Amino acid sequence: MSVTVTGTSAPVTDTRGRAVPGLNPFSPGHAARPGAGPLSRRPVRLALGLALPAVLLVTWQVVTSTGLVAPYQLPSPASVWTAAVDLVERGLLGQYVAISTQRVVLGFLIGAALGLAVGSLVGLSRLAGSLLETTLGAVRAVPSLAWVPLLILWMGIGEDSKLTLIAIGAFFPVYTTVVAALRHVDPHLVEAGRAYGLRGARLLGAVQLPAAVPSVVAGLRLALAQSWLFLVAAELIASSMGVGFLLMDSGQNGRVDRAILAILLLALLGKTTDALIGLAEKSLLKRWA
Amino acid sequence: MTRTPSSTAITSTATDPAPAAVGDARPVALRGVARTFATPSGPRPVLAGLDLEIAAGEVVAVIGPSGCGKSTLLRQVAGLDAPDAGEVLLGGTPVAPYDARTAVAFQEPRLLPWRTLAHNVALGLPRGTPRTQAREQVARLLDLVGLSGSAGLRPRQVSGGMAQRASLARALARRPGVLLLDEPFGALDALTRLRMQDLLLEVHASRPTTVLLVTHDVEEALYLADRVVLLAALDPAAPGAASVRSVITVPGDRPRDRADARLSELRAELLDGLGVPTHHHVHDPDLHHSI
Ligand SMILES: Nc1ncnc2c1ncn2[C@@H]1O[C@H](COP(=O)(O)OP(=O)(O)O)[C@@H](O)[C@H]1O
Ligand SMILES: [Mg+2]
């Protein structure tokens, strides 16, 4: 197609003098902006995201009701629902969900706060970095489950040992991202801050921390996911309530329906808290990135 | 941002709209300044034996080919970097790290991306400026550089030229004794550049601070400066290390006629010094003295 451009304000036209819509950015019928399309609409994306779970649910229903899979291996969706209703009626489900959520939130908050503090120290001070980095790196290398027996010996099987384990899980993603982010703050911006009289805490607050916000938020999100992981580790091994306990207990008693219920609960809880932190991330990034 | 209300002594002069005392402007002296950078391929001498005296309130332009050390020179005066040899004095005392008597408009705008233009400019205000005065001054400075309508925008929402003007406003907000400008108009379109040059002259006329201006635009140097310093490698023994090759005193009072014949004379001479042939052969030795 040959295209003639006649002056800056005239529309771009083809050989017959008709306006070429794609080349006239201000004409009403202009082509879509890059990135626009059905996938840029929220409801469309939401529907697509729910499509796969719906397919899985239907498949689940079909394979159980046709007897393709034995009920002791995979109970039907209806019987998992019944198991849930049963636990709710006994007042256990709400309690399990509440205690697990509480452990995750508290452990996450403690671990993330410590991760922020220690990470800032190590990221900003070369002395603190030299002193702490090797040791913390070694501690980080210890697989999470290895802590469980030790923590139980030290703290008993109460809440303390579980919160500590979850805090350890939340600490490291925050710690590592904060250290890396602070070390990679644009040196030009830091220099400009110093040239305009900022030092110490003021420089940290005005330049370094804001510059690190995007990666720190990503670290927090990772830490929350890790908190759920460590929660299950803690509850599987030593607990008398919680979603992880439900999982272990059903496994020992052959209650596949409850085990599947526990898995679904973990997926739901993890996704919900992640969505919440995602909302916080969005508003933070709007402000700081 | 926290502001201490106790420091009213500083701000009483900072808020005075009338020209501040000329005593604010500081003379600058560079004596035998040398700077060599360590690079993976060995030491890289950038400045060597550089001498330059700038009077208080004088406007001096530094020109030279790109990579010859202009920004490095400016950084020595700002206390962002320290020379390996020689000394840099501001008002007779050695320059301090991040010297508060200077303000730099960097070659890149270096605005904080998470702050609005107005808040970026406010960063330049002397510490302790009361809130209402700060707001007034920021508004005045933004107006001065033609950014009133963009005060609430973030740096990534504006063009490179607008960001550079905000960076200039931030430096002006400091009311420094020595104003250091590193190619401050480089990202501006030709028309805005002329306007900003006049703005700088107005600011200087109302409050004559010492200005050290790096530019690669010979015309700009001749329009703005009292003297133009040509930076170039002198010493064949230290290839690459630049020093003051020549200093040209620009005739005429500012604002100058951009079409002044004497200026085009000097322009040819400077371009010659930069190694750009101009095919212009008239020469007036009175206006030129080598060091
Ligand atoms: N921190 C540094 N480390 C190594 N080399 C540097 C450093 N800063 C500047 N240089 C080198 O010094 C030379 C002069 O740089 P600069 O002063 O920025 O030049 P100009 O501003 O005149 O274009 C360049 O070759 C540059 O690569
Ligand atoms: Mg430069």
GROMACS .gro file of C-alpha atoms in nm, chain A residues 185 187-199 202 205-208 210-212 285-289, chain B residues 1-2 75 80 97-98 102-106 108 110-115 123-124 127 154 156 167 170-171 174:
model
   54
  185VAL     CA    1   2.017   0.200   4.460
  187PRO     CA    2   2.449   0.577   4.294
  188HIS     CA    3   2.368   0.889   4.093
  189LEU     CA    4   2.057   0.950   4.303
  190VAL     CA    5   2.242   0.887   4.628
  191GLU     CA    6   2.512   1.130   4.521
  192ALA     CA    7   2.251   1.391   4.428
  193GLY     CA    8   2.089   1.343   4.770
  194ARG     CA    9   2.422   1.394   4.943
  195ALA     CA   10   2.503   1.695   4.726
  196TYR     CA   11   2.176   1.848   4.845
  197GLY     CA   12   2.270   1.801   5.206
  198LEU     CA   13   2.107   1.470   5.295
  199ARG     CA   14   2.298   1.228   5.515
  202ARG     CA   15   1.749   1.157   5.616
  205GLY     CA   16   1.438   0.800   5.427
  206ALA     CA   17   1.447   1.033   5.128
  207VAL     CA   18   1.647   0.831   4.876
  208GLN     CA   19   1.762   0.483   4.967
  210PRO     CA   20   1.208   0.476   4.856
  211ALA     CA   21   1.436   0.352   4.579
  212ALA     CA   22   1.430   0.006   4.735
  285LEU     CA   23   0.422   0.098   4.363
  286LYS     CA   24   0.189   0.372   4.244
  287ARG     CA   25   0.335   0.593   4.512
  288TRP     CA   26   0.702   0.494   4.497
  289ALA     CA   27   0.795   0.349   4.160
  290MET     CA   28   0.986   1.574   5.525
  291THR     CA   29   1.055   1.726   5.864
  364ARG     CA   30   3.297   1.749   4.056
  369LEU     CA   31   3.183   1.525   4.495
  386PRO     CA   32   3.299   1.687   5.074
  387TYR     CA   33   2.955   1.765   4.926
  391THR     CA   34   2.786   2.486   4.606
  392ALA     CA   35   2.485   2.358   4.417
  393VAL     CA   36   2.515   2.127   4.118
  394ALA     CA   37   2.280   2.081   3.828
  395PHE     CA   38   2.409   1.743   3.710
  397GLU     CA   39   2.161   1.402   3.397
  399ARG     CA   40   1.891   1.304   3.868
  400LEU     CA   41   1.544   1.375   4.002
  401LEU     CA   42   1.392   1.141   4.259
  402PRO     CA   43   1.144   0.940   4.048
  403TRP     CA   44   0.891   0.898   4.330
  404ARG     CA   45   0.863   1.269   4.400
  412LEU     CA   46   1.491   1.928   4.796
  413GLY     CA   47   1.722   2.210   4.690
  416ARG     CA   48   1.743   2.310   5.532
  443ARG     CA   49   0.653   1.281   3.839
  445ARG     CA   50   0.895   0.999   3.427
  456SER     CA   51   1.699   2.005   3.801
  459ARG     CA   52   1.649   2.263   4.231
  460ALA     CA   53   2.003   2.400   4.205
  463ARG     CA   54   1.984   2.647   4.708
   0.00000   0.00000   0.00000
